[in-house]
Amino acid sequence: MRETKFNMNALVLVVIIFSAITFFATIQLMNMSDMQALNDSYPVEGTNVVVRHSTLIPYGIYEGEYEATSVLKVEGNFGDDWGVALVGNTLIINEYTHTNFNLWLCQLVRVDLNTYEKTVMYRDTMLRGKCASGELVCLTDYLEPSNQPATNGLCQLYALSSGEFRAGEVCATVLYLDPNTGEELYRVRDDEAVDVEVLETRYLARTLEEVRG
Amino acid sequence: MRVKFGVNLRKVKTGAEIYIIIFQLSALLPTLYMYLISGYPYLMTRSGVHLFLFDVGISALPRWEALLLSMLYRGTSSETATYFAMLGFALLVGLVAANVLKGKPRTAIISRIVFAVLIFSDLLFRLLPIHCNQAMSPAMNVIGFVIRLACLALVALDLIAHRRKPAEN
């Protein structure tokens, strides 16, 4: 190959160098994911902590309700929009992350409110509330439908090494967690549970025993 | 002393060399999609040639490499890392191949045998009913299989031609 005029190795090398320059210019220098101005606070009931989303200060869990005196304890894009659980002095909450091309991911994390240590419980999992008998209901093995998995090649690449995802399809497993210990109680595969109405009527409105039965 | 091999494209490339080009093109195709959506994110929500090329590239890559790239992607949440890993590996294989395929006769033959064994094992792996083989659409699985089968044929032609002309080699 060395004596040929057209050399693939040279082409690949040129692509690498060219991409490195343009990627650092477009993706690393400009953070494409943070375009909206916002300043929201969501106090967590029964605690002294606030989930804060702000353009001016880092996203995260802050101690103290008043913005001027509150102190950042855990940095991250947390969301109590679908529910949050307080187990003793431990907070179970959704954390949103994204890849550098903006594939949105959600993971369920546990935050110790004494030490403010964060532990990831389940990746690709979203807490969606409590069922009629009080257990925490989560969607797991789940990529947000907003990622457009049917047309998003990156979702397919993400799915390739997973035992659960299927490319081009919105799929999910419903996971029940003990509200006191955070332990897994039951899981059932149901791709339709991604639909809010289906999740509400089939899982959130019923007790765990009814779902099991 | 040079070894003469079977496929001789315009008297320049042997079958194994064409295989390496196909391998490198397979790595370049998905990066084209990734490069495009880095500048135009809305393309992620559209089907088109760019998505088709991405799928063809990923399915034509050795399945174990696609698996490792997927693991890297899930582990780092970084398309940029996956992008450069894909291109870096293609360059590495190209550089190694450039040395071994036209090196000493014994090295040239052994490298072709190694390529043939690797491609054949990849083809067998693709037939296993495991998740990573079902993640891509059936059409893409067929396209990927056919491309890899063609690659095996190219390398095999080299080896067959070499066996038929022992005196010339």
mmCIF file of C-alpha atoms in Angstrom:
data_model
loop_
_atom_site.group_PDB
_atom_site.id
_atom_site.type_symbol
_atom_site.label_atom_id
_atom_site.label_comp_id
_atom_site.label_asym_id
_atom_site.label_seq_id
_atom_site.Cartn_x
_atom_site.Cartn_y
_atom_site.Cartn_z
ATOM 1 C CA MET A 1 0.000 0.000 0.000
ATOM 2 C CA ARG A 2 2.906 2.313 0.586
ATOM 3 C CA GLU A 3 3.688 2.913 -3.050
ATOM 4 C CA THR A 4 0.108 3.595 -4.156
ATOM 5 C CA LYS A 5 -0.918 7.150 -4.889
ATOM 6 C CA PHE A 6 -4.149 6.947 -2.911
ATOM 7 C CA ASN A 7 -3.329 6.019 0.652
ATOM 8 C CA MET A 8 -6.176 5.215 3.010
ATOM 9 C CA ASN A 9 -3.974 5.626 6.077
ATOM 10 C CA ALA A 10 -3.220 9.188 5.054
ATOM 11 C CA LEU A 11 -6.925 9.828 4.501
ATOM 12 C CA VAL A 12 -7.827 8.493 7.964
ATOM 13 C CA LEU A 13 -5.050 10.584 9.499
ATOM 14 C CA VAL A 14 -6.312 13.727 7.736
ATOM 15 C CA VAL A 15 -9.858 13.015 8.954
ATOM 16 C CA ILE A 16 -8.586 12.591 12.531
ATOM 17 C CA ILE A 17 -6.677 15.877 12.472
ATOM 18 C CA PHE A 18 -9.475 17.783 10.752
ATOM 19 C CA SER A 19 -12.090 16.365 13.143
ATOM 20 C CA ALA A 20 -9.975 17.130 16.182
ATOM 21 C CA ILE A 21 -9.780 20.783 15.195
ATOM 22 C CA THR A 22 -13.446 21.182 14.309
ATOM 23 C CA PHE A 23 -14.766 19.111 17.228
ATOM 24 C CA PHE A 24 -12.857 21.157 19.746
ATOM 25 C CA ALA A 25 -14.155 24.301 18.090
ATOM 26 C CA THR A 26 -17.803 23.241 17.936
ATOM 27 C CA ILE A 27 -18.321 20.916 20.873
ATOM 28 C CA GLN A 28 -15.704 21.573 23.499
ATOM 29 C CA LEU A 29 -15.515 25.356 23.290
ATOM 30 C CA MET A 30 -19.252 25.992 22.926
ATOM 31 C CA ASN A 31 -21.380 24.004 25.318
ATOM 32 C CA MET A 32 -24.269 23.280 22.997
ATOM 33 C CA SER A 33 -26.480 21.877 25.747
ATOM 34 C CA ASP A 34 -26.958 24.901 27.955
ATOM 35 C CA MET A 35 -28.819 27.474 25.891
ATOM 36 C CA GLN A 36 -31.733 28.429 28.168
ATOM 37 C CA ALA A 37 -31.697 31.042 30.904
ATOM 38 C CA LEU A 38 -33.444 29.770 34.023
ATOM 39 C CA ASN A 39 -33.494 30.047 37.793
ATOM 40 C CA ASP A 40 -35.667 27.462 39.516
ATOM 41 C CA SER A 41 -35.655 26.042 43.020
ATOM 42 C CA TYR A 42 -37.459 22.911 44.176
ATOM 43 C CA PRO A 43 -37.422 22.397 47.966
ATOM 44 C CA VAL A 44 -37.470 18.723 48.950
ATOM 45 C CA GLU A 45 -40.256 18.146 51.459
ATOM 46 C CA GLY A 46 -39.138 17.142 54.943
ATOM 47 C CA THR A 47 -35.547 18.256 54.409
ATOM 48 C CA ASN A 48 -33.479 21.399 54.431
ATOM 49 C CA VAL A 49 -32.276 20.890 50.896
ATOM 50 C CA VAL A 50 -33.273 22.456 47.619
ATOM 51 C CA VAL A 51 -32.793 21.161 44.078
ATOM 52 C CA ARG A 52 -31.676 24.169 42.094
ATOM 53 C CA HIS A 53 -31.445 24.766 38.351
ATOM 54 C CA SER A 54 -29.893 28.085 37.499
ATOM 55 C CA THR A 55 -27.962 29.665 34.699
ATOM 56 C CA LEU A 56 -26.112 31.832 37.194
ATOM 57 C CA ILE A 57 -24.929 29.200 39.652
ATOM 58 C CA PRO A 58 -24.095 25.505 39.231
ATOM 59 C CA TYR A 59 -27.008 23.068 39.097
ATOM 60 C CA GLY A 60 -27.240 20.861 42.143
ATOM 61 C CA ILE A 61 -28.545 20.105 45.598
ATOM 62 C CA TYR A 62 -28.155 23.078 47.906
ATOM 63 C CA GLU A 63 -28.456 23.192 51.702
ATOM 64 C CA GLY A 64 -30.684 26.030 52.871
ATOM 65 C CA GLU A 65 -33.803 27.336 51.230
ATOM 66 C CA TYR A 66 -32.752 30.949 50.742
ATOM 67 C CA GLU A 67 -30.703 31.490 47.644
ATOM 68 C CA ALA A 68 -28.364 34.020 49.198
ATOM 69 C CA THR A 69 -27.299 31.777 52.069
ATOM 70 C CA SER A 70 -27.658 28.337 50.523
ATOM 71 C CA VAL A 71 -24.576 26.223 50.003
ATOM 72 C CA LEU A 72 -23.952 23.876 47.096
ATOM 73 C CA LYS A 73 -23.566 20.345 48.439
ATOM 74 C CA VAL A 74 -23.854 18.048 45.423
ATOM 75 C CA GLU A 75 -23.368 19.288 41.894
ATOM 76 C CA GLY A 76 -25.508 17.769 39.155
ATOM 77 C CA ASN A 77 -28.671 18.155 37.132
ATOM 78 C CA PHE A 78 -31.168 16.578 39.528
ATOM 79 C CA GLY A 79 -34.894 16.430 38.880
ATOM 80 C CA ASP A 80 -37.698 15.919 41.338
ATOM 81 C CA ASP A 81 -40.235 16.399 38.544
ATOM 82 C CA TRP A 82 -41.334 12.764 38.533
ATOM 83 C CA GLY A 83 -40.943 12.190 42.233
ATOM 84 C CA VAL A 84 -38.307 11.993 44.869
ATOM 85 C CA ALA A 85 -38.069 9.655 47.841
ATOM 86 C CA LEU A 86 -36.649 10.259 51.268
ATOM 87 C CA VAL A 87 -35.463 7.027 52.881
ATOM 88 C CA GLY A 88 -34.356 7.939 56.400
ATOM 89 C CA ASN A 89 -31.733 10.542 55.719
ATOM 90 C CA THR A 90 -31.090 9.416 52.186
ATOM 91 C CA LEU A 91 -32.563 11.060 49.141
ATOM 92 C CA ILE A 92 -33.417 8.932 46.102
ATOM 93 C CA ILE A 93 -33.677 11.192 43.085
ATOM 94 C CA ASN A 94 -33.300 11.293 39.303
ATOM 95 C CA GLU A 95 -30.131 12.753 37.869
ATOM 96 C CA TYR A 96 -30.061 13.837 34.249
ATOM 97 C CA THR A 97 -26.843 13.605 32.331
ATOM 98 C CA HIS A 98 -26.101 14.018 28.679
ATOM 99 C CA THR A 99 -23.460 12.963 26.245
ATOM 100 C CA ASN A 100 -21.467 15.663 24.516
ATOM 101 C CA PHE A 101 -23.714 15.336 21.448
ATOM 102 C CA ASN A 102 -26.793 15.801 23.659
ATOM 103 C CA LEU A 103 -28.145 12.315 24.017
ATOM 104 C CA TRP A 104 -30.113 12.728 27.244
ATOM 105 C CA LEU A 105 -29.690 10.042 29.859
ATOM 106 C CA CYS A 106 -31.264 9.592 33.265
ATOM 107 C CA GLN A 107 -29.950 7.670 36.242
ATOM 108 C CA LEU A 108 -31.339 7.007 39.684
ATOM 109 C CA VAL A 109 -29.009 8.177 42.422
ATOM 110 C CA ARG A 110 -28.918 8.000 46.190
ATOM 111 C CA VAL A 111 -27.679 11.079 48.083
ATOM 112 C CA ASP A 112 -26.765 10.754 51.744
ATOM 113 C CA LEU A 113 -27.964 13.987 53.351
ATOM 114 C CA ASN A 114 -25.434 13.670 56.207
ATOM 115 C CA THR A 115 -22.305 13.346 54.146
ATOM 116 C CA TYR A 116 -23.762 14.518 50.793
ATOM 117 C CA GLU A 117 -22.230 11.554 49.095
ATOM 118 C CA LYS A 118 -23.831 10.583 45.800
ATOM 119 C CA THR A 119 -24.104 6.955 44.668
ATOM 120 C CA VAL A 120 -25.543 5.800 41.354
ATOM 121 C CA MET A 121 -28.193 3.111 42.034
ATOM 122 C CA TYR A 122 -29.353 2.337 38.485
ATOM 123 C CA ARG A 123 -28.181 3.728 35.173
ATOM 124 C CA ASP A 124 -30.683 4.467 32.392
ATOM 125 C CA THR A 125 -33.433 4.550 35.017
ATOM 126 C CA MET A 126 -36.026 7.168 35.906
ATOM 127 C CA LEU A 127 -38.059 7.368 39.114
ATOM 128 C CA ARG A 128 -41.665 8.036 38.126
ATOM 129 C CA GLY A 129 -43.484 8.141 41.468
ATOM 130 C CA LYS A 130 -45.110 5.865 44.022
ATOM 131 C CA CYS A 131 -47.693 3.169 43.381
ATOM 132 C CA ALA A 132 -50.928 2.750 45.380
ATOM 133 C CA SER A 133 -49.173 0.616 48.005
ATOM 134 C CA GLY A 134 -46.310 3.092 48.397
ATOM 135 C CA GLU A 135 -43.457 1.360 46.550
ATOM 136 C CA LEU A 136 -41.266 3.482 44.294
ATOM 137 C CA VAL A 137 -42.005 2.926 40.624
ATOM 138 C CA CYS A 138 -39.162 3.447 38.148
ATOM 139 C CA LEU A 139 -38.636 2.934 34.452
ATOM 140 C CA THR A 140 -35.370 1.152 33.843
ATOM 141 C CA ASP A 141 -33.446 0.062 30.710
ATOM 142 C CA TYR A 142 -34.877 3.239 29.351
ATOM 143 C CA LEU A 143 -33.684 5.863 26.897
ATOM 144 C CA GLU A 144 -35.787 8.986 26.834
ATOM 145 C CA PRO A 145 -38.120 9.018 23.820
ATOM 146 C CA SER A 146 -36.970 12.585 23.111
ATOM 147 C CA ASN A 147 -33.718 11.051 21.906
ATOM 148 C CA GLN A 148 -35.637 9.836 18.851
ATOM 149 C CA PRO A 149 -34.244 6.292 18.943
ATOM 150 C CA ALA A 150 -35.858 5.366 15.637
ATOM 151 C CA THR A 151 -33.732 7.828 13.717
ATOM 152 C CA ASN A 152 -30.820 8.277 16.084
ATOM 153 C CA GLY A 153 -27.871 6.139 15.099
ATOM 154 C CA LEU A 154 -26.147 6.978 18.368
ATOM 155 C CA CYS A 155 -28.986 5.277 20.273
ATOM 156 C CA GLN A 156 -28.302 2.156 18.249
ATOM 157 C CA LEU A 157 -24.625 2.274 19.106
ATOM 158 C CA TYR A 158 -25.540 2.854 22.766
ATOM 159 C CA ALA A 159 -27.932 -0.122 22.618
ATOM 160 C CA LEU A 160 -25.484 -2.514 21.020
ATOM 161 C CA SER A 161 -23.665 -3.504 24.216
ATOM 162 C CA SER A 162 -26.726 -3.519 26.443
ATOM 163 C CA GLY A 163 -28.737 -6.596 27.262
ATOM 164 C CA GLU A 164 -32.043 -4.756 27.228
ATOM 165 C CA PHE A 165 -32.196 -1.871 24.759
ATOM 166 C CA ARG A 166 -33.406 -2.495 21.269
ATOM 167 C CA ALA A 167 -32.408 -0.035 18.602
ATOM 168 C CA GLY A 168 -35.174 1.864 16.899
ATOM 169 C CA GLU A 169 -37.690 1.058 19.611
ATOM 170 C CA VAL A 170 -38.694 2.838 22.759
ATOM 171 C CA CYS A 171 -38.457 0.158 25.398
ATOM 172 C CA ALA A 172 -38.552 -0.022 29.163
ATOM 173 C CA THR A 173 -38.855 -2.222 32.212
ATOM 174 C CA VAL A 174 -40.936 -1.188 35.215
ATOM 175 C CA LEU A 175 -38.952 -1.510 38.419
ATOM 176 C CA TYR A 176 -40.402 -1.487 41.948
ATOM 177 C CA LEU A 177 -38.200 -0.376 44.840
ATOM 178 C CA ASP A 178 -38.827 -0.636 48.570
ATOM 179 C CA PRO A 179 -39.519 2.944 49.779
ATOM 180 C CA ASN A 180 -37.754 2.281 53.103
ATOM 181 C CA THR A 181 -34.612 0.526 51.990
ATOM 182 C CA GLY A 182 -34.403 1.303 48.284
ATOM 183 C CA GLU A 183 -34.106 -2.435 47.527
ATOM 184 C CA GLU A 184 -35.442 -3.919 44.325
ATOM 185 C CA LEU A 185 -38.769 -5.737 44.846
ATOM 186 C CA TYR A 186 -40.069 -6.560 41.410
ATOM 187 C CA ARG A 187 -39.433 -5.850 37.748
ATOM 188 C CA VAL A 188 -41.592 -6.410 34.731
ATOM 189 C CA ARG A 189 -40.830 -5.746 31.056
ATOM 190 C CA ASP A 190 -43.392 -3.417 29.516
ATOM 191 C CA ASP A 191 -42.425 -1.184 26.609
ATOM 192 C CA GLU A 192 -45.816 0.532 26.690
ATOM 193 C CA ALA A 193 -45.088 1.865 30.184
ATOM 194 C CA VAL A 194 -43.102 4.659 28.529
ATOM 195 C CA ASP A 195 -46.514 6.208 27.813
ATOM 196 C CA VAL A 196 -47.526 8.386 30.805
ATOM 197 C CA GLU A 197 -51.151 7.236 30.745
ATOM 198 C CA VAL A 198 -50.251 3.558 30.589
ATOM 199 C CA LEU A 199 -47.798 3.947 33.468
ATOM 200 C CA GLU A 200 -50.418 5.773 35.512
ATOM 201 C CA THR A 201 -53.275 3.299 35.006
ATOM 202 C CA ARG A 202 -51.302 0.065 34.814
ATOM 203 C CA TYR A 203 -48.740 0.671 37.551
ATOM 204 C CA LEU A 204 -49.027 3.865 39.617
ATOM 205 C CA ALA A 205 -52.758 3.507 40.322
ATOM 206 C CA ARG A 206 -52.430 -0.135 41.412
ATOM 207 C CA THR A 207 -50.700 -1.839 44.326
ATOM 208 C CA LEU A 208 -47.622 -3.996 43.843
ATOM 209 C CA GLU A 209 -49.621 -7.135 44.709
ATOM 210 C CA GLU A 210 -52.175 -6.314 42.026
ATOM 211 C CA VAL A 211 -49.423 -5.861 39.462
ATOM 212 C CA ARG A 212 -47.753 -9.108 40.537
ATOM 213 C CA GLY A 213 -51.055 -11.002 40.490
ATOM 214 C CA MET B 1 11.318 -11.473 -2.659
ATOM 215 C CA ARG B 2 7.676 -10.455 -3.084
ATOM 216 C CA VAL B 3 4.758 -12.862 -2.844
ATOM 217 C CA LYS B 4 2.153 -12.614 -5.611
ATOM 218 C CA PHE B 5 -1.434 -12.780 -4.442
ATOM 219 C CA GLY B 6 -4.774 -13.392 -6.148
ATOM 220 C CA VAL B 7 -6.907 -10.284 -6.458
ATOM 221 C CA ASN B 8 -4.962 -7.636 -8.271
ATOM 222 C CA LEU B 9 -6.912 -4.439 -8.691
ATOM 223 C CA ARG B 10 -5.227 -2.457 -11.495
ATOM 224 C CA LYS B 11 -2.112 -4.450 -10.591
ATOM 225 C CA VAL B 12 -1.822 -2.504 -7.381
ATOM 226 C CA LYS B 13 -3.933 -4.066 -4.636
ATOM 227 C CA THR B 14 -4.244 -7.629 -3.432
ATOM 228 C CA GLY B 15 -7.407 -9.015 -1.832
ATOM 229 C CA ALA B 16 -6.130 -8.476 1.714
ATOM 230 C CA GLU B 17 -5.247 -4.872 0.912
ATOM 231 C CA ILE B 18 -8.741 -4.272 -0.449
ATOM 232 C CA TYR B 19 -10.084 -5.814 2.759
ATOM 233 C CA ILE B 20 -8.108 -3.293 4.807
ATOM 234 C CA ILE B 21 -9.546 -0.462 2.693
ATOM 235 C CA ILE B 22 -13.073 -1.802 3.272
ATOM 236 C CA PHE B 23 -12.303 -2.060 6.991
ATOM 237 C CA GLN B 24 -11.117 1.547 7.098
ATOM 238 C CA LEU B 25 -14.105 2.749 5.078
ATOM 239 C CA SER B 26 -16.390 0.936 7.545
ATOM 240 C CA ALA B 27 -14.860 3.041 10.304
ATOM 241 C CA LEU B 28 -15.137 6.254 8.266
ATOM 242 C CA LEU B 29 -18.845 5.870 7.413
ATOM 243 C CA PRO B 30 -20.227 6.128 10.993
ATOM 244 C CA THR B 31 -17.930 9.045 11.740
ATOM 245 C CA LEU B 32 -19.461 10.954 8.827
ATOM 246 C CA TYR B 33 -22.868 10.774 10.576
ATOM 247 C CA MET B 34 -21.348 11.753 13.907
ATOM 248 C CA TYR B 35 -19.506 14.627 12.322
ATOM 249 C CA LEU B 36 -22.670 15.881 10.619
ATOM 250 C CA ILE B 37 -24.828 15.808 13.756
ATOM 251 C CA SER B 38 -22.143 17.592 15.749
ATOM 252 C CA GLY B 39 -22.788 20.603 13.518
ATOM 253 C CA TYR B 40 -26.462 20.009 12.703
ATOM 254 C CA PRO B 41 -28.099 18.241 15.694
ATOM 255 C CA TYR B 42 -31.540 18.312 14.048
ATOM 256 C CA LEU B 43 -30.273 15.659 11.617
ATOM 257 C CA MET B 44 -30.566 13.210 14.519
ATOM 258 C CA THR B 45 -34.326 13.339 14.124
ATOM 259 C CA ARG B 46 -34.248 12.666 10.390
ATOM 260 C CA SER B 47 -33.725 9.469 8.509
ATOM 261 C CA GLY B 48 -31.600 9.742 5.404
ATOM 262 C CA VAL B 49 -28.443 8.753 3.627
ATOM 263 C CA HIS B 50 -26.351 9.868 6.609
ATOM 264 C CA LEU B 51 -28.172 7.410 8.915
ATOM 265 C CA PHE B 52 -28.012 4.639 6.314
ATOM 266 C CA LEU B 53 -24.248 5.092 5.980
ATOM 267 C CA PHE B 54 -23.875 5.066 9.758
ATOM 268 C CA ASP B 55 -25.797 1.788 9.985
ATOM 269 C CA VAL B 56 -23.842 0.220 7.126
ATOM 270 C CA GLY B 57 -20.541 1.269 8.720
ATOM 271 C CA ILE B 58 -21.405 -0.064 12.162
ATOM 272 C CA SER B 59 -22.737 -3.345 10.803
ATOM 273 C CA ALA B 60 -19.691 -3.789 8.553
ATOM 274 C CA LEU B 61 -17.251 -3.304 11.414
ATOM 275 C CA PRO B 62 -16.119 -6.494 13.155
ATOM 276 C CA ARG B 63 -18.861 -7.145 15.711
ATOM 277 C CA TRP B 64 -16.416 -7.290 18.621
ATOM 278 C CA GLU B 65 -15.079 -3.862 17.670
ATOM 279 C CA ALA B 66 -18.622 -2.435 17.472
ATOM 280 C CA LEU B 67 -19.301 -3.960 20.896
ATOM 281 C CA LEU B 68 -16.182 -2.405 22.408
ATOM 282 C CA LEU B 69 -17.067 0.978 20.885
ATOM 283 C CA SER B 70 -20.573 0.719 22.313
ATOM 284 C CA MET B 71 -19.146 -0.114 25.745
ATOM 285 C CA LEU B 72 -16.791 2.841 25.473
ATOM 286 C CA TYR B 73 -19.725 5.068 24.529
ATOM 287 C CA ARG B 74 -21.859 3.863 27.440
ATOM 288 C CA GLY B 75 -18.943 4.119 29.828
ATOM 289 C CA THR B 76 -17.744 7.582 28.887
ATOM 290 C CA SER B 77 -21.008 9.136 27.592
ATOM 291 C CA SER B 78 -18.775 10.742 25.011
ATOM 292 C CA GLU B 79 -19.331 10.512 21.289
ATOM 293 C CA THR B 80 -16.072 12.362 20.752
ATOM 294 C CA ALA B 81 -14.104 9.607 22.512
ATOM 295 C CA THR B 82 -15.945 6.939 20.515
ATOM 296 C CA TYR B 83 -15.360 8.852 17.288
ATOM 297 C CA PHE B 84 -11.616 9.105 17.764
ATOM 298 C CA ALA B 85 -11.354 5.541 19.080
ATOM 299 C CA MET B 86 -13.046 4.313 15.896
ATOM 300 C CA LEU B 87 -10.762 6.332 13.626
ATOM 301 C CA GLY B 88 -7.669 5.622 15.714
ATOM 302 C CA PHE B 89 -8.221 1.869 15.509
ATOM 303 C CA ALA B 90 -8.786 2.086 11.736
ATOM 304 C CA LEU B 91 -5.500 3.970 11.371
ATOM 305 C CA LEU B 92 -3.660 1.512 13.615
ATOM 306 C CA VAL B 93 -4.911 -1.496 11.645
ATOM 307 C CA GLY B 94 -4.026 0.287 8.383
ATOM 308 C CA LEU B 95 -0.499 1.037 9.520
ATOM 309 C CA VAL B 96 0.102 -2.500 10.787
ATOM 310 C CA ALA B 97 -1.379 -3.963 7.587
ATOM 311 C CA ALA B 98 0.790 -1.713 5.406
ATOM 312 C CA ASN B 99 3.827 -3.277 7.027
ATOM 313 C CA VAL B 100 2.819 -6.915 7.289
ATOM 314 C CA LEU B 101 0.940 -7.428 4.009
ATOM 315 C CA LYS B 102 3.920 -6.406 1.896
ATOM 316 C CA GLY B 103 6.593 -7.533 4.280
ATOM 317 C CA LYS B 104 8.478 -10.822 4.231
ATOM 318 C CA PRO B 105 6.668 -13.626 2.334
ATOM 319 C CA ARG B 106 6.124 -15.659 5.497
ATOM 320 C CA THR B 107 4.698 -12.627 7.352
ATOM 321 C CA ALA B 108 2.482 -11.741 4.387
ATOM 322 C CA ILE B 109 0.999 -15.236 4.297
ATOM 323 C CA ILE B 110 0.566 -15.552 8.064
ATOM 324 C CA SER B 111 -1.120 -12.139 8.246
ATOM 325 C CA ARG B 112 -3.608 -13.223 5.573
ATOM 326 C CA ILE B 113 -4.349 -16.430 7.440
ATOM 327 C CA VAL B 114 -4.889 -14.406 10.640
ATOM 328 C CA PHE B 115 -7.251 -12.022 8.807
ATOM 329 C CA ALA B 116 -9.180 -14.951 7.334
ATOM 330 C CA VAL B 117 -9.562 -16.635 10.732
ATOM 331 C CA LEU B 118 -10.671 -13.374 12.368
ATOM 332 C CA ILE B 119 -13.244 -12.634 9.646
ATOM 333 C CA PHE B 120 -14.527 -16.216 9.731
ATOM 334 C CA SER B 121 -14.932 -16.148 13.528
ATOM 335 C CA ASP B 122 -16.694 -12.781 13.194
ATOM 336 C CA LEU B 123 -19.135 -14.312 10.706
ATOM 337 C CA LEU B 124 -19.845 -17.190 13.091
ATOM 338 C CA PHE B 125 -20.290 -14.747 15.998
ATOM 339 C CA ARG B 126 -22.874 -12.823 13.978
ATOM 340 C CA LEU B 127 -24.995 -15.934 13.683
ATOM 341 C CA LEU B 128 -25.321 -16.370 17.452
ATOM 342 C CA PRO B 129 -28.774 -15.397 18.802
ATOM 343 C CA ILE B 130 -27.465 -12.846 21.303
ATOM 344 C CA HIS B 131 -28.581 -9.301 21.970
ATOM 345 C CA CYS B 132 -25.791 -7.457 20.167
ATOM 346 C CA ASN B 133 -26.728 -9.309 16.978
ATOM 347 C CA GLN B 134 -30.339 -8.191 17.303
ATOM 348 C CA ALA B 135 -29.634 -4.546 18.169
ATOM 349 C CA MET B 136 -29.227 -3.647 14.509
ATOM 350 C CA SER B 137 -32.135 -4.038 12.107
ATOM 351 C CA PRO B 138 -32.326 -7.364 10.176
ATOM 352 C CA ALA B 139 -31.576 -5.599 6.875
ATOM 353 C CA MET B 140 -28.398 -4.069 8.323
ATOM 354 C CA ASN B 141 -27.387 -7.420 9.783
ATOM 355 C CA VAL B 142 -27.659 -8.964 6.318
ATOM 356 C CA ILE B 143 -25.721 -6.108 4.690
ATOM 357 C CA GLY B 144 -22.998 -6.358 7.333
ATOM 358 C CA PHE B 145 -22.791 -10.133 6.913
ATOM 359 C CA VAL B 146 -22.510 -9.876 3.136
ATOM 360 C CA ILE B 147 -19.759 -7.239 3.349
ATOM 361 C CA ARG B 148 -17.780 -9.351 5.809
ATOM 362 C CA LEU B 149 -18.323 -12.454 3.677
ATOM 363 C CA ALA B 150 -16.968 -10.553 0.667
ATOM 364 C CA CYS B 151 -13.942 -9.569 2.757
ATOM 365 C CA LEU B 152 -13.356 -13.217 3.661
ATOM 366 C CA ALA B 153 -13.577 -14.136 -0.025
ATOM 367 C CA LEU B 154 -10.989 -11.457 -0.903
ATOM 368 C CA VAL B 155 -8.497 -12.714 1.659
ATOM 369 C CA ALA B 156 -9.233 -16.342 0.743
ATOM 370 C CA LEU B 157 -8.576 -15.569 -2.942
ATOM 371 C CA ASP B 158 -5.136 -14.327 -1.981
ATOM 372 C CA LEU B 159 -4.362 -17.524 -0.124
ATOM 373 C CA ILE B 160 -5.754 -19.753 -2.891
ATOM 374 C CA ALA B 161 -3.699 -17.936 -5.534
ATOM 375 C CA HIS B 162 -0.612 -18.298 -3.404
ATOM 376 C CA ARG B 163 -1.172 -22.077 -3.030
ATOM 377 C CA ARG B 164 -1.684 -22.502 -6.778
ATOM 378 C CA LYS B 165 1.546 -20.766 -7.692
ATOM 379 C CA PRO B 166 4.107 -22.073 -5.242
ATOM 380 C CA ALA B 167 6.883 -21.990 -7.803
ATOM 381 C CA GLU B 168 6.415 -18.303 -8.601
ATOM 382 C CA ASN B 169 6.409 -17.365 -4.912
#
